[in-house]
XYZ file of C-alpha atoms in Angstrom:
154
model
C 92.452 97.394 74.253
C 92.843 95.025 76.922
C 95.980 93.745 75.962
C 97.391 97.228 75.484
C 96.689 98.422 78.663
C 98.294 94.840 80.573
C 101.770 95.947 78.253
C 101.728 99.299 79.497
C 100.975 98.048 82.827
C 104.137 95.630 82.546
C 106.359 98.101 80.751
C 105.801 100.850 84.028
C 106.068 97.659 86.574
C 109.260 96.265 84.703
C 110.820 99.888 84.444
C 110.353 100.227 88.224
C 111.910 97.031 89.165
C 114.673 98.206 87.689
C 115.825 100.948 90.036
C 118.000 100.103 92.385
C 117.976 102.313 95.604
C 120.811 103.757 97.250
C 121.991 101.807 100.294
C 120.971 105.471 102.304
C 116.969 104.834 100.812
C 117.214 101.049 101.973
C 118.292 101.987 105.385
C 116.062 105.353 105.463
C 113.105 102.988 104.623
C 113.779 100.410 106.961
C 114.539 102.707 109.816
C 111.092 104.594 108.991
C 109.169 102.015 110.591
C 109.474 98.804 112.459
C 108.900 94.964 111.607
C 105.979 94.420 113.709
C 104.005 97.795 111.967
C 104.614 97.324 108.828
C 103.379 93.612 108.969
C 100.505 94.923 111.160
C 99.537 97.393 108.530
C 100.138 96.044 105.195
C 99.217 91.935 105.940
C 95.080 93.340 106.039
C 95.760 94.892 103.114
C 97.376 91.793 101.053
C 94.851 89.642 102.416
C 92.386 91.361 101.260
C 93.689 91.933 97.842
C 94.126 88.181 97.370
C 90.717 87.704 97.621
C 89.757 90.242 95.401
C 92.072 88.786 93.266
C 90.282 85.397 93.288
C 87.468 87.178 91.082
C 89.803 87.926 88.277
C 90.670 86.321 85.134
C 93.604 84.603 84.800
C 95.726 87.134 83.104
C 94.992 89.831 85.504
C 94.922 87.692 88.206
C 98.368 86.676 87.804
C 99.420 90.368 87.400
C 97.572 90.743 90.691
C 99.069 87.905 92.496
C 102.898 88.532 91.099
C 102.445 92.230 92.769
C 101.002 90.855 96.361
C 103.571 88.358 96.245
C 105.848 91.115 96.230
C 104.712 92.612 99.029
C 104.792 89.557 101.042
C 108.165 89.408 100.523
C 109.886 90.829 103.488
C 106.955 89.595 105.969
C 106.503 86.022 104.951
C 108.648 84.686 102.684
C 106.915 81.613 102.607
C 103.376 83.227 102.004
C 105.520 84.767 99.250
C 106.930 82.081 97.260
C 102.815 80.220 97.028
C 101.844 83.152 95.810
C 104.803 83.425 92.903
C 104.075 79.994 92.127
C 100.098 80.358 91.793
C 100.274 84.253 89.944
C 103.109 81.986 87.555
C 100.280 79.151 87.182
C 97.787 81.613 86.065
C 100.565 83.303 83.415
C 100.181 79.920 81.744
C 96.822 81.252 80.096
C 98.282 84.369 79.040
C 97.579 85.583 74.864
C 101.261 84.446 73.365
C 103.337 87.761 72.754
C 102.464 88.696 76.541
C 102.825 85.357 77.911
C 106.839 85.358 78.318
C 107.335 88.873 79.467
C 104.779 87.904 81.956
C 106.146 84.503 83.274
C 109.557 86.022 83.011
C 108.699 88.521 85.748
C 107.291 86.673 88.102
C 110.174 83.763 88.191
C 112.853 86.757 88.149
C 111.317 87.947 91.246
C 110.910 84.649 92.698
C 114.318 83.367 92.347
C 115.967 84.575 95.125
C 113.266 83.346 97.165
C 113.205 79.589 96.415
C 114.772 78.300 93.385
C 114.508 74.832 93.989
C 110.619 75.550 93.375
C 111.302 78.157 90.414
C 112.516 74.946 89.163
C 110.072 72.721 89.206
C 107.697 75.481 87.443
C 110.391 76.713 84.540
C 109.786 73.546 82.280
C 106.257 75.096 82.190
C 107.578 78.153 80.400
C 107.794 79.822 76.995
C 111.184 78.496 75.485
C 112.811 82.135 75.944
C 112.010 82.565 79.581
C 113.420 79.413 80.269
C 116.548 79.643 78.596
C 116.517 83.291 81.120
C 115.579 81.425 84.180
C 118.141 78.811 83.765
C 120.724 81.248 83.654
C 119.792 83.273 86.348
C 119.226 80.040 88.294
C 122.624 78.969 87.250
C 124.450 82.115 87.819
C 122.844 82.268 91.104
C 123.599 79.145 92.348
C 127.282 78.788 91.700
C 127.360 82.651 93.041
C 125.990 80.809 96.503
C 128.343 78.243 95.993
C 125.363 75.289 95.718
C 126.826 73.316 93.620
C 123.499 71.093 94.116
C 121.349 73.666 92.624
C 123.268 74.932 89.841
C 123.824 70.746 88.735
C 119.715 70.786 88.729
C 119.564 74.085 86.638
C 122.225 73.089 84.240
């Protein structure tokens, strides 16, 4: 039961991420409130859940951790990118089917952020989400012309 309910969970999370807004809901967003408030209202709040999250097993707290990494994003990219790499950590106990749809999500989100450190956690991963991550690692790279990075993901 457990198990089905972390799928659908996924399945709603992964079908979400896959919108992409309109360039008029980026900018309506952004223009709805400043920096400074958002980071004063929502930092509390991701605190907080982290440390709830601390409680959790290591399935759900890597579901948990993935999400408030998220939402560190735009306020501390840095804050972030620990928090990809410790929800990814946790992913490692995951059952087997749900294990690579789980890692894959997290280092798909993380990226952008810092791929030299979505590097050093890949070789970690189920053989299919690494064969995705060094792709999109890949692809990435020579789009940002580092030549450095995409030599270390190929």
């Amino acid at each position: 039961m457990r198990s089905l309910m972390l799928v659908s969970f996924l399945i709603a999370v992964s079908a979400s991420a896959q919108v992409t807004p309109t360039p008029a809901a980026i900018e309506l967003r952004a223009s709805v409130m400043p920096m400074d408030q958002r980071r004063a209202l929502a930092a509390p709040l991701l605190q907080a859940a982290e440390k709830q999250a601390a409680a959790l097993d290591d399935v759900d707290r890597s579901i948990v951790l993935y999400r408030i990494a998220g939402g560190w994003m735009p306020l501390d990219r840095e804050r972030s990118s620990a928090l990809y790499r410790q929800a990814f950590l946790a992913s490692l106990h995951a059952d087997g089917a749900f294990r690579p749809a789980l890692e894959y999500m997290i280092l798909d989100e993380a990226v952008p952020l810092d791929p030299a450190i979505i590097l050093e956690l890949v070789p970690q991963a189920d053989m299919e989400t690494k064969q995705k991550i060094y792709g999109w690692i890949l692809g990435f790279a020579l789009e940002n012309t580092d030549t450095r990075l995409a030599a270390k993901a190929f």
